[in-house]
Tab-separated table of C-alpha atoms in Angstrom:
chain	number	residue	atom	x	y	z
G	1	MET	CA	-186.547	-64.087	-240.388
G	2	THR	CA	-184.858	-64.987	-237.129
G	3	PRO	CA	-184.659	-61.974	-234.782
G	4	THR	CA	-181.166	-60.843	-233.772
G	5	PRO	CA	-180.521	-61.808	-230.161
G	6	PRO	CA	-179.699	-58.909	-227.818
G	7	ASP	CA	-176.042	-58.261	-227.066
G	8	PRO	CA	-174.802	-59.897	-223.854
G	9	ILE	CA	-173.645	-57.629	-221.061
G	10	ASP	CA	-169.976	-56.616	-221.120
G	11	TYR	CA	-169.438	-57.258	-217.389
G	12	LYS	CA	-169.122	-60.203	-215.061
G	13	LEU	CA	-170.101	-59.988	-211.395
G	14	ILE	CA	-168.282	-62.911	-209.831
G	15	GLY	CA	-169.475	-64.040	-206.447
G	16	LEU	CA	-171.259	-66.632	-204.398
G	17	ALA	CA	-174.255	-67.942	-206.348
G	18	GLU	CA	-177.498	-69.239	-204.858
G	19	ASP	CA	-176.327	-72.846	-205.192
G	20	GLY	CA	-173.341	-72.112	-202.962
G	21	GLY	CA	-170.789	-72.151	-205.765
G	22	ILE	CA	-168.820	-69.389	-207.444
G	23	GLY	CA	-170.469	-67.987	-210.526
G	24	ASP	CA	-171.302	-64.960	-212.649
G	25	LEU	CA	-174.414	-63.293	-211.278
G	26	LEU	CA	-174.985	-61.545	-214.628
G	27	ALA	CA	-174.678	-64.679	-216.792
G	28	GLY	CA	-177.382	-65.076	-219.416
G	29	LEU	CA	-178.553	-61.452	-219.211
G	30	ASP	CA	-178.493	-59.006	-222.105
G	31	GLN	CA	-177.121	-55.496	-221.884
G	32	LYS	CA	-180.272	-53.900	-220.519
G	33	GLN	CA	-181.171	-56.681	-218.057
G	34	GLY	CA	-177.590	-56.981	-216.836
G	35	ARG	CA	-177.199	-53.258	-216.321
G	36	VAL	CA	-180.467	-53.067	-214.377
G	37	ARG	CA	-179.483	-55.966	-212.110
G	38	LEU	CA	-175.943	-54.655	-211.603
G	39	GLN	CA	-177.073	-51.161	-210.678
G	40	ALA	CA	-179.818	-52.533	-208.439
G	41	LEU	CA	-177.264	-54.558	-206.480
G	42	ILE	CA	-174.848	-51.629	-206.198
G	43	SER	CA	-177.695	-49.326	-205.102
G	44	GLU	CA	-178.673	-51.814	-202.414
G	45	TRP	CA	-175.097	-52.090	-201.160
G	46	LEU	CA	-174.649	-48.318	-201.156
G	47	ARG	CA	-177.623	-48.086	-198.803
G	48	MET	CA	-175.920	-50.182	-196.147
G	49	GLU	CA	-175.361	-48.370	-192.873
G	50	ASN	CA	-171.540	-48.258	-192.987
G	51	LEU	CA	-170.002	-47.365	-196.368
G	52	VAL	CA	-166.218	-47.729	-196.649
G	53	VAL	CA	-164.329	-47.027	-199.883
G	54	LEU	CA	-160.683	-47.922	-200.544
G	55	THR	CA	-158.954	-46.460	-203.604
G	56	GLY	CA	-155.502	-47.068	-205.046
G	57	SER	CA	-153.335	-45.710	-207.797
G	58	GLY	CA	-155.671	-47.002	-210.514
G	59	THR	CA	-158.103	-44.187	-209.707
G	60	SER	CA	-155.548	-41.539	-210.777
G	61	VAL	CA	-154.298	-43.041	-214.046
G	62	SER	CA	-156.687	-41.142	-216.320
G	63	ALA	CA	-155.441	-37.834	-214.837
G	64	GLY	CA	-151.795	-38.683	-215.543
G	65	GLY	CA	-151.112	-40.681	-212.385
G	66	LYS	CA	-148.911	-43.764	-212.356
G	67	THR	CA	-149.240	-47.196	-210.901
G	68	MET	CA	-146.699	-47.914	-208.187
G	69	ALA	CA	-144.398	-49.812	-210.592
G	70	ASN	CA	-144.492	-47.008	-213.155
G	71	LEU	CA	-143.934	-44.407	-210.438
G	72	GLU	CA	-140.805	-46.218	-209.292
G	73	THR	CA	-139.452	-46.387	-212.852
G	74	ALA	CA	-140.113	-42.703	-213.532
G	75	VAL	CA	-138.497	-41.604	-210.271
G	76	PHE	CA	-135.396	-43.734	-210.857
G	77	ASP	CA	-135.053	-42.499	-214.452
G	78	THR	CA	-135.074	-38.909	-213.221
G	79	ILE	CA	-132.578	-39.445	-210.404
G	80	GLU	CA	-130.167	-41.406	-212.582
G	81	ALA	CA	-130.178	-38.521	-215.094
G	82	MET	CA	-129.059	-35.980	-212.484
G	83	ALA	CA	-125.643	-34.487	-213.034
G	84	ASP	CA	-124.731	-34.619	-209.338
G	85	LEU	CA	-125.733	-38.260	-208.765
G	86	PRO	CA	-123.303	-39.604	-206.093
G	87	ALA	CA	-121.225	-42.567	-207.219
G	88	SER	CA	-122.429	-44.600	-204.240
G	89	ILE	CA	-126.125	-44.177	-205.122
G	90	ALA	CA	-125.972	-45.421	-208.718
G	91	PRO	CA	-125.340	-49.098	-207.795
G	92	ILE	CA	-128.186	-48.997	-205.215
G	93	LEU	CA	-130.592	-47.963	-207.953
G	94	LYS	CA	-129.136	-50.516	-210.352
G	95	ALA	CA	-129.528	-53.339	-207.804
G	96	ARG	CA	-133.145	-52.417	-207.127
G	97	ARG	CA	-133.970	-52.349	-210.836
G	98	LEU	CA	-132.307	-55.738	-211.295
G	99	ASN	CA	-134.350	-57.284	-208.473
G	100	VAL	CA	-137.549	-56.025	-210.095
G	101	GLN	CA	-136.535	-57.299	-213.524
G	102	LEU	CA	-135.641	-60.737	-212.157
G	103	ALA	CA	-138.851	-61.125	-210.172
G	104	ASP	CA	-139.719	-64.328	-212.052
G	105	LEU	CA	-136.437	-65.924	-210.960
G	106	LEU	CA	-135.807	-64.360	-207.558
G	107	GLY	CA	-139.398	-64.125	-206.403
G	108	GLU	CA	-141.554	-61.046	-206.054
G	109	PRO	CA	-139.413	-58.177	-204.681
G	110	ILE	CA	-140.528	-56.000	-201.805
G	111	GLY	CA	-142.819	-53.153	-202.766
G	112	PHE	CA	-141.558	-49.701	-203.633
G	113	GLU	CA	-142.847	-48.163	-200.409
G	114	VAL	CA	-141.189	-50.862	-198.306
G	115	TRP	CA	-137.956	-50.333	-200.216
G	116	LEU	CA	-138.250	-46.586	-199.540
G	117	SER	CA	-138.653	-47.413	-195.847
G	118	PHE	CA	-135.320	-49.239	-195.785
G	119	VAL	CA	-133.566	-46.291	-197.450
G	120	ALA	CA	-135.172	-43.782	-195.066
G	121	ASN	CA	-134.269	-45.945	-192.077
G	122	ALA	CA	-130.654	-46.191	-193.271
G	123	LEU	CA	-130.460	-42.405	-193.252
G	124	ALA	CA	-132.013	-42.278	-189.768
G	125	ILE	CA	-129.341	-44.687	-188.518
G	126	ALA	CA	-126.550	-42.677	-190.144
G	127	GLU	CA	-127.814	-39.428	-188.570
G	128	ASN	CA	-128.333	-40.864	-185.073
G	129	ALA	CA	-124.948	-40.995	-183.388
G	130	ILE	CA	-126.326	-42.299	-180.074
G	131	GLY	CA	-128.480	-45.054	-181.538
G	132	PRO	CA	-127.850	-48.778	-181.051
G	133	PHE	CA	-126.611	-49.130	-184.655
G	134	GLY	CA	-123.558	-47.372	-185.975
G	135	ALA	CA	-123.839	-48.225	-189.651
G	136	VAL	CA	-125.659	-50.210	-192.313
G	137	ALA	CA	-123.923	-52.898	-194.382
G	138	TRP	CA	-124.432	-52.238	-198.097
G	139	PRO	CA	-123.845	-54.965	-200.690
G	140	SER	CA	-122.318	-52.488	-203.138
G	141	THR	CA	-119.191	-50.389	-202.891
G	142	PRO	CA	-118.494	-47.661	-202.169
G	143	ALA	CA	-120.999	-47.493	-199.324
G	144	PRO	CA	-123.019	-44.253	-199.291
G	145	THR	CA	-122.014	-41.615	-196.789
G	146	LYS	CA	-124.483	-39.768	-194.597
G	147	ASP	CA	-124.439	-36.855	-197.064
G	148	ASP	CA	-125.024	-39.232	-199.981
G	149	LEU	CA	-128.032	-40.714	-198.224
G	150	LYS	CA	-129.421	-37.276	-197.402
G	151	TRP	CA	-129.095	-36.313	-201.059
G	152	PHE	CA	-130.756	-39.571	-202.113
G	153	VAL	CA	-133.717	-39.370	-199.722
G	154	ASP	CA	-134.313	-35.724	-200.608
G	155	ARG	CA	-134.277	-36.440	-204.347
G	156	LEU	CA	-136.595	-39.423	-203.891
G	157	ARG	CA	-138.993	-37.234	-201.952
G	158	ILE	CA	-139.183	-34.380	-204.432
G	159	ALA	CA	-139.228	-36.692	-207.488
G	160	ILE	CA	-142.205	-38.593	-206.054
G	161	PHE	CA	-143.887	-35.282	-205.259
G	162	ALA	CA	-143.407	-34.018	-208.820
G	163	GLU	CA	-144.800	-37.215	-210.368
G	164	CYS	CA	-147.843	-37.059	-208.072
G	165	ALA	CA	-148.501	-33.293	-208.300
G	166	LEU	CA	-151.536	-33.969	-210.468
G	167	SER	CA	-154.264	-31.510	-211.355
G	168	LEU	CA	-157.748	-32.325	-212.512
G	169	PRO	CA	-157.904	-31.836	-216.306
G	170	ASP	CA	-159.271	-28.632	-217.775
G	171	SER	CA	-162.288	-30.613	-218.927
G	172	ALA	CA	-163.053	-31.650	-215.334
G	173	LEU	CA	-166.095	-29.383	-215.278
G	174	ALA	CA	-167.527	-30.588	-218.568
G	175	THR	CA	-171.256	-30.156	-218.943
G	176	THR	CA	-172.070	-33.759	-219.866
G	177	ALA	CA	-171.859	-36.829	-217.646
G	178	ASP	CA	-169.692	-38.796	-220.083
G	179	LYS	CA	-167.035	-36.030	-220.153
G	180	ILE	CA	-166.908	-34.951	-216.522
G	181	ALA	CA	-163.809	-35.982	-214.561
G	182	PRO	CA	-164.409	-39.387	-212.977
G	183	GLN	CA	-163.481	-38.077	-209.541
G	184	LEU	CA	-166.388	-35.615	-209.700
G	185	ALA	CA	-168.834	-38.198	-211.018
G	186	PHE	CA	-167.777	-40.704	-208.378
G	187	LEU	CA	-167.903	-38.360	-205.397
G	188	SER	CA	-171.203	-36.770	-206.401
G	189	LYS	CA	-172.823	-40.208	-206.547
G	190	LEU	CA	-171.072	-41.348	-203.377
G	191	VAL	CA	-172.405	-38.531	-201.171
G	192	ALA	CA	-175.897	-38.575	-202.697
G	193	ARG	CA	-177.042	-41.403	-200.439
G	194	ASP	CA	-179.497	-40.770	-197.621
G	195	SER	CA	-177.935	-38.481	-194.991
G	196	ASN	CA	-179.707	-40.485	-192.289
G	197	LEU	CA	-177.346	-43.372	-193.040
G	198	GLY	CA	-173.837	-43.478	-191.680
G	199	ARG	CA	-171.307	-41.111	-193.202
G	200	THR	CA	-169.157	-42.319	-196.075
G	201	HIS	CA	-165.547	-43.088	-195.126
G	202	LEU	CA	-163.187	-42.730	-198.079
G	203	PHE	CA	-159.708	-44.211	-197.639
G	204	THR	CA	-157.041	-43.746	-200.294
G	205	LEU	CA	-153.494	-44.987	-200.786
G	206	ASN	CA	-152.745	-42.226	-203.292
G	207	TYR	CA	-150.389	-39.321	-202.611
G	208	ASP	CA	-152.020	-36.944	-205.095
G	209	THR	CA	-154.797	-34.500	-204.215
G	210	LEU	CA	-157.235	-35.227	-207.045
G	211	PHE	CA	-160.001	-36.214	-204.638
G	212	GLU	CA	-159.483	-33.059	-202.580
G	213	GLN	CA	-159.651	-30.922	-205.728
G	214	ALA	CA	-162.854	-32.678	-206.798
G	215	LEU	CA	-164.453	-32.341	-203.346
G	216	GLU	CA	-163.830	-28.594	-203.381
G	217	LEU	CA	-165.190	-28.171	-206.925
G	218	LEU	CA	-168.355	-30.008	-205.904
G	219	GLY	CA	-168.736	-28.068	-202.661
G	220	VAL	CA	-168.591	-31.269	-200.611
G	221	GLN	CA	-167.442	-30.747	-197.029
G	222	TYR	CA	-164.981	-33.276	-195.635
G	223	PHE	CA	-162.794	-33.964	-192.631
G	224	ASP	CA	-159.321	-35.275	-193.458
G	225	GLY	CA	-157.811	-35.418	-189.969
G	226	PHE	CA	-156.358	-31.888	-190.051
G	227	THR	CA	-157.561	-28.742	-188.312
G	228	GLY	CA	-156.746	-25.187	-189.295
G	229	ARG	CA	-156.317	-23.459	-192.650
G	230	ALA	CA	-152.960	-21.671	-193.005
G	231	ALA	CA	-150.832	-24.584	-191.776
G	232	ALA	CA	-153.262	-27.298	-190.768
G	233	ARG	CA	-152.241	-29.626	-187.913
G	234	PHE	CA	-153.125	-33.313	-187.734
G	235	ASP	CA	-155.759	-33.843	-185.040
G	236	PRO	CA	-157.542	-37.224	-185.217
G	237	SER	CA	-160.360	-35.964	-182.995
G	238	VAL	CA	-161.952	-34.273	-186.043
G	239	TYR	CA	-163.019	-37.699	-187.319
G	240	GLY	CA	-165.440	-37.816	-184.386
G	241	LEU	CA	-167.189	-34.631	-185.551
G	242	ASP	CA	-170.002	-34.045	-187.989
G	243	ILE	CA	-171.725	-31.088	-189.711
G	244	TYR	CA	-175.268	-29.968	-188.982
G	245	TYR	CA	-177.392	-26.922	-189.822
G	246	PRO	CA	-178.684	-24.502	-188.669
G	247	GLY	CA	-176.010	-23.788	-186.098
G	248	GLU	CA	-178.412	-22.531	-183.423
G	249	VAL	CA	-181.043	-24.965	-182.200
G	250	ALA	CA	-183.387	-22.045	-181.519
G	251	GLU	CA	-183.724	-21.436	-185.262
G	252	GLY	CA	-185.406	-24.770	-185.863
G	253	ARG	CA	-184.759	-28.478	-186.036
G	254	VAL	CA	-181.092	-29.274	-186.567
G	255	ARG	CA	-180.437	-31.294	-189.716
G	256	ARG	CA	-177.440	-33.166	-190.948
G	257	PHE	CA	-175.545	-31.517	-193.813
G	258	ASP	CA	-175.918	-33.981	-196.655
G	259	LYS	CA	-172.801	-33.385	-198.821
G	260	PHE	CA	-170.153	-34.549	-196.377
G	261	LEU	CA	-167.682	-37.409	-195.893
G	262	HIS	CA	-164.647	-38.481	-193.902
G	263	PHE	CA	-161.394	-38.732	-195.894
G	264	TYR	CA	-158.269	-40.692	-194.925
G	265	LYS	CA	-154.894	-40.796	-196.710
G	266	LEU	CA	-153.323	-43.993	-195.431
G	267	HIS	CA	-149.884	-43.468	-196.994
G	268	GLY	CA	-149.648	-39.719	-196.637
G	269	SER	CA	-149.993	-36.960	-199.205
G	270	ILE	CA	-147.936	-34.590	-201.300
G	271	HIS	CA	-149.329	-31.695	-199.255
G	272	TRP	CA	-148.234	-33.055	-195.858
G	273	PHE	CA	-145.003	-31.922	-194.277
G	274	GLU	CA	-143.319	-32.460	-190.943
G	275	GLN	CA	-142.739	-29.504	-188.646
G	276	GLY	CA	-140.888	-30.594	-185.562
G	277	LEU	CA	-142.873	-33.465	-184.073
G	278	GLU	CA	-146.104	-32.437	-185.751
G	279	MET	CA	-147.588	-33.364	-189.113
G	280	ARG	CA	-148.837	-30.294	-190.963
G	281	ALA	CA	-150.686	-29.844	-194.252
G	282	ARG	CA	-150.629	-27.041	-196.806
G	283	HIS	CA	-151.824	-27.378	-200.390
G	284	PRO	CA	-149.108	-26.122	-202.780
G	285	ASP	CA	-149.550	-24.472	-206.141
G	286	LEU	CA	-149.582	-27.342	-208.638
G	287	ALA	CA	-149.509	-25.170	-211.781
G	288	PRO	CA	-145.700	-25.310	-212.200
G	289	TYR	CA	-145.860	-29.106	-212.300
G	290	ARG	CA	-148.414	-29.446	-215.092
G	291	ALA	CA	-145.739	-29.575	-217.781
G	292	TYR	CA	-143.506	-31.910	-215.783
G	293	ALA	CA	-145.215	-35.142	-216.832
G	294	SER	CA	-144.482	-34.571	-220.528
G	295	MET	CA	-140.742	-33.966	-219.987
G	296	THR	CA	-137.986	-36.446	-220.748
G	297	ALA	CA	-135.981	-37.929	-217.862
G	298	GLY	CA	-133.143	-35.502	-218.584
G	299	GLN	CA	-135.469	-32.507	-218.611
G	300	LYS	CA	-137.079	-33.645	-215.368
G	301	ALA	CA	-133.639	-34.034	-213.761
G	302	ALA	CA	-132.743	-30.449	-214.670
G	303	ALA	CA	-136.104	-28.981	-213.610
G	304	LEU	CA	-136.740	-30.947	-210.408
G	305	VAL	CA	-134.638	-29.113	-207.826
G	306	PRO	CA	-135.636	-25.595	-208.961
G	307	LEU	CA	-139.296	-26.633	-208.880
G	308	ALA	CA	-138.913	-27.955	-205.344
G	309	GLN	CA	-137.089	-24.857	-204.146
G	310	ASN	CA	-139.961	-22.665	-205.294
G	311	ALA	CA	-142.583	-24.746	-203.486
G	312	ARG	CA	-143.572	-23.803	-199.944
G	313	SER	CA	-143.674	-27.464	-198.959
G	314	VAL	CA	-142.859	-30.576	-200.919
G	315	GLY	CA	-144.563	-33.290	-198.923
G	316	ILE	CA	-143.226	-36.231	-196.973
G	317	LEU	CA	-141.421	-39.336	-198.236
G	318	PRO	CA	-144.145	-41.984	-198.572
G	319	THR	CA	-143.078	-45.215	-196.933
G	320	ALA	CA	-144.854	-48.319	-195.718
G	321	ASN	CA	-142.626	-49.408	-192.870
G	322	LYS	CA	-144.922	-51.404	-190.593
G	323	PHE	CA	-142.519	-51.063	-187.666
G	324	ALA	CA	-142.034	-47.324	-187.834
G	325	GLN	CA	-144.249	-45.142	-189.994
G	326	THR	CA	-147.510	-47.050	-189.478
G	327	LEU	CA	-146.936	-47.156	-185.722
G	328	ALA	CA	-146.461	-43.374	-185.436
G	329	MET	CA	-148.895	-40.531	-185.849
G	330	PRO	CA	-150.732	-39.917	-188.057
G	331	TYR	CA	-150.417	-43.327	-189.706
G	332	ALA	CA	-151.238	-45.292	-186.575
G	333	HIS	CA	-154.595	-43.575	-186.236
G	334	LEU	CA	-155.433	-43.788	-189.933
G	335	PHE	CA	-154.771	-47.530	-190.150
G	336	ARG	CA	-156.563	-48.157	-186.878
G	337	SER	CA	-159.558	-46.213	-188.217
G	338	PHE	CA	-159.544	-48.359	-191.355
G	339	GLN	CA	-159.560	-51.513	-189.280
G	340	VAL	CA	-162.300	-50.247	-186.944
G	341	ARG	CA	-164.576	-49.125	-189.791
G	342	LEU	CA	-164.381	-52.551	-191.423
G	343	GLY	CA	-165.432	-54.255	-188.215
G	344	ILE	CA	-168.732	-52.359	-187.907
G	345	PRO	CA	-171.958	-54.304	-188.671
G	346	GLN	CA	-173.702	-53.758	-192.000
G	347	THR	CA	-170.555	-52.638	-193.853
G	348	PHE	CA	-170.147	-52.272	-197.592
G	349	LEU	CA	-166.493	-52.117	-198.674
G	350	LEU	CA	-165.943	-50.823	-202.214
G	351	VAL	CA	-162.399	-51.315	-203.561
G	352	LEU	CA	-161.276	-49.386	-206.646
G	353	GLY	CA	-157.872	-49.129	-208.344
G	354	TYR	CA	-156.143	-51.323	-205.772
G	355	GLY	CA	-154.210	-54.445	-206.775
G	356	PHE	CA	-153.781	-55.893	-203.242
G	357	GLY	CA	-150.051	-55.247	-203.435
G	358	ASP	CA	-149.672	-53.723	-199.961
G	359	ASP	CA	-149.539	-56.553	-197.472
G	360	HIS	CA	-150.311	-54.389	-194.443
G	361	VAL	CA	-153.464	-53.093	-196.152
G	362	SER	CA	-154.566	-56.420	-197.604
G	363	ARG	CA	-154.148	-58.111	-194.243
G	364	ILE	CA	-156.568	-55.650	-192.634
G	365	ILE	CA	-159.123	-56.381	-195.369
G	366	GLU	CA	-158.754	-60.133	-195.031
G	367	ASN	CA	-159.135	-59.952	-191.256
G	368	ALA	CA	-162.217	-57.779	-191.715
G	369	LEU	CA	-163.857	-60.509	-193.795
G	370	MET	CA	-164.514	-62.238	-190.483
G	371	ASN	CA	-167.233	-59.587	-190.095
G	372	PRO	CA	-170.312	-61.681	-191.014
G	373	SER	CA	-172.301	-58.696	-192.305
G	374	LEU	CA	-169.554	-57.189	-194.475
G	375	ILE	CA	-169.989	-57.162	-198.247
G	376	MET	CA	-166.979	-56.367	-200.426
G	377	LEU	CA	-167.041	-55.370	-204.100
G	378	VAL	CA	-163.687	-55.209	-205.906
G	379	VAL	CA	-163.726	-53.440	-209.268
G	380	GLU	CA	-161.031	-54.944	-211.510
G	381	PRO	CA	-160.539	-53.962	-215.200
G	382	ASN	CA	-158.558	-57.097	-216.114
G	383	PRO	CA	-160.549	-60.374	-216.151
G	384	ASN	CA	-157.258	-62.310	-215.985
G	385	SER	CA	-155.856	-60.418	-212.992
G	386	PRO	CA	-154.472	-62.493	-210.075
G	387	VAL	CA	-156.558	-60.230	-207.858
G	388	ILE	CA	-159.656	-62.144	-208.953
G	389	ALA	CA	-158.184	-65.519	-207.973
G	390	ARG	CA	-157.265	-64.010	-204.613
G	391	ILE	CA	-160.792	-62.761	-203.986
G	392	LEU	CA	-162.299	-66.078	-205.015
G	393	ARG	CA	-160.315	-67.836	-202.282
G	394	TYR	CA	-162.330	-65.877	-199.733
G	395	LYS	CA	-165.322	-68.011	-200.681
G	396	ASP	CA	-163.748	-70.882	-198.763
G	397	LEU	CA	-164.273	-68.841	-195.617
G	398	GLY	CA	-167.929	-68.334	-196.427
G	399	LYS	CA	-167.457	-64.641	-197.114
G	400	ARG	CA	-169.505	-62.318	-199.280
G	401	ALA	CA	-166.869	-60.976	-201.667
G	402	PHE	CA	-167.691	-59.947	-205.236
G	403	VAL	CA	-165.565	-58.905	-208.222
G	404	LEU	CA	-166.839	-56.728	-211.058
G	405	CYS	CA	-164.746	-57.185	-214.194
G	406	PRO	CA	-165.213	-57.238	-217.972
G	407	THR	CA	-166.023	-60.444	-219.796
G	408	GLU	CA	-163.112	-62.074	-221.592
G	409	ALA	CA	-164.733	-61.311	-224.961
G	410	GLY	CA	-165.302	-57.666	-224.055
G	411	PHE	CA	-161.757	-57.301	-222.739
G	412	ALA	CA	-160.283	-58.801	-225.922
G	413	LEU	CA	-162.298	-56.355	-228.010
G	414	GLU	CA	-161.546	-53.269	-225.872
G	415	PRO	CA	-158.816	-53.839	-223.268
G	416	PHE	CA	-159.215	-51.796	-220.088
G	417	ALA	CA	-162.370	-50.073	-221.263
G	418	ARG	CA	-164.756	-51.677	-218.733
G	419	ALA	CA	-164.624	-51.814	-214.922
G	420	THR	CA	-161.987	-49.085	-214.761
G	421	PHE	CA	-162.446	-46.340	-212.215
G	422	ASP	CA	-163.592	-43.969	-214.967
G	423	ASP	CA	-166.121	-46.457	-216.332
G	424	PHE	CA	-167.421	-47.394	-212.899
G	425	ALA	CA	-167.817	-43.762	-211.793
G	426	ARG	CA	-169.455	-42.516	-214.973
G	427	THR	CA	-171.580	-45.380	-216.234
G	428	VAL	CA	-171.853	-48.235	-213.721
G	429	MET	CA	-172.759	-46.386	-210.539
G	430	PRO	CA	-176.432	-45.457	-210.504
G	431	ASP	CA	-177.169	-41.925	-211.721
G	432	VAL	CA	-178.261	-39.384	-209.117
G	433	GLN	CA	-180.332	-36.239	-209.484
G	434	TRP	CA	-177.671	-34.138	-207.746
G	435	LEU	CA	-175.125	-34.808	-210.537
G	436	ASP	CA	-177.727	-33.916	-213.167
G	437	ASP	CA	-178.435	-30.669	-211.329
G	438	PHE	CA	-174.732	-29.929	-211.037
G	439	LEU	CA	-174.186	-30.452	-214.791
G	440	ARG	CA	-177.227	-28.301	-215.578
G	441	LEU	CA	-175.751	-25.542	-213.413
G	442	ARG	CA	-172.433	-25.851	-215.266
G	443	ARG	CA	-174.207	-25.479	-218.619
G	444	PHE	CA	-176.043	-22.406	-217.304
G	445	GLU	CA	-172.805	-20.830	-215.999
G	446	LYS	CA	-171.144	-21.481	-219.350
G	447	GLN	CA	-173.982	-19.776	-221.217
G	448	ILE	CA	-173.739	-16.738	-218.906
G	449	ALA	CA	-169.961	-16.560	-219.419
G	450	LEU	CA	-170.384	-16.658	-223.189
G	451	SER	CA	-173.121	-14.009	-223.176
G	452	ALA	CA	-171.012	-11.742	-220.954
G	453	THR	CA	-168.194	-11.622	-223.513
G	454	PRO	CA	-169.866	-10.646	-226.834
G	455	ALA	CA	-167.816	-10.219	-229.950
G	456	ALA	CA	-166.426	-6.713	-230.377
G	457	THR	CA	-168.339	-4.358	-232.691
G	458	PRO	CA	-167.242	-1.047	-234.317
G	459	ASN	CA	-169.301	0.884	-231.743
G	460	ASP	CA	-167.346	-0.674	-228.906
G	461	ALA	CA	-164.290	1.403	-229.765
G	462	ASP	CA	-166.247	4.642	-229.346
G	463	GLY	CA	-167.728	4.013	-226.022
């Protein structure tokens, strides 16, 4: 009887092969062999001196987050359903939707953040009586007034906030590795590397605070560019600091605190707000927003303003204007830090949940590929994504860029089940003892909680 051949691995690792051509480094391997080789390579890359991680909206989808296109649609649906929608704003939204729908005919439209930048700049021009511009020419009529634009920008801001006010699921602290929130699994494995190596630098394009919530649950210390607690102030000098223990040298040899990383939010955050000329940060209560995602557009339109009025701060309007926002603090420092980190020797760049749709970010990455010792791994859940073709073009420059994606057969069988952020964090990244210890502690805490609340007995009423 002919033995059944082992199942082939479900992943492809596309990169520069030994013969100098592009190929699958896992080709011909079965599940066990392929997984061993894949995790060995990732482990080796994670031990490089300078670890840089870039995450996009794809890392928040499993927690209810939206890709940029879906975020735009949800925000527009809510605003168009508002009873007090100004007549001048409706055609602006309609024109934007039409441009997106006709992308195949008119060419790819500008991104949502760039579009937001134009709207925000139009309001700035309308409010600045002494500026060099007196007005903006709008293709639709009637043209929006200054008050209309103020209404529009404010509603865009709070609608984006509400869609991104995500909380880790209740099952985030599950007691098994396959159930734990991917943010916790990812971060615990990320900071488990040798503390004698360079610190991890985590950059994200997301506005939500899922990573911050996970870092706090895990007890991981991090610097995010802000100092203070009550109303933190942006101070880029904190990125030059580190954490050591014990505090007094006289107590013994000073050691680096192991569970620590630097965290950068390139496009801002829902918990940032402007106070005068300063950028401040204060984490709001996200509980009132947990039911928001399941509402209809009409329900969201009715609930949005009251929700925002009850929040202490409702974040900034995320824009990607290269000539304004990214040249001012704090964006200038954050983007400069991203560029500097990618230029350091022995760098491993891990890209997750990012579709290379932000030109100003992608350009920094492509320029960084001139770094001869940089290795980049892009995790892409769609084997037919144009992102893969883009990465493969880097081979012509002699770069070391790799893409981890599912095989076509695996994708056809289970679409978007492999090489997602969740899959990469839970099953692809090498397991670490710290995560096992953390889960064991969670199981122990759960047992204590259950034993502390015994079922009521008849004697309980007497005593």
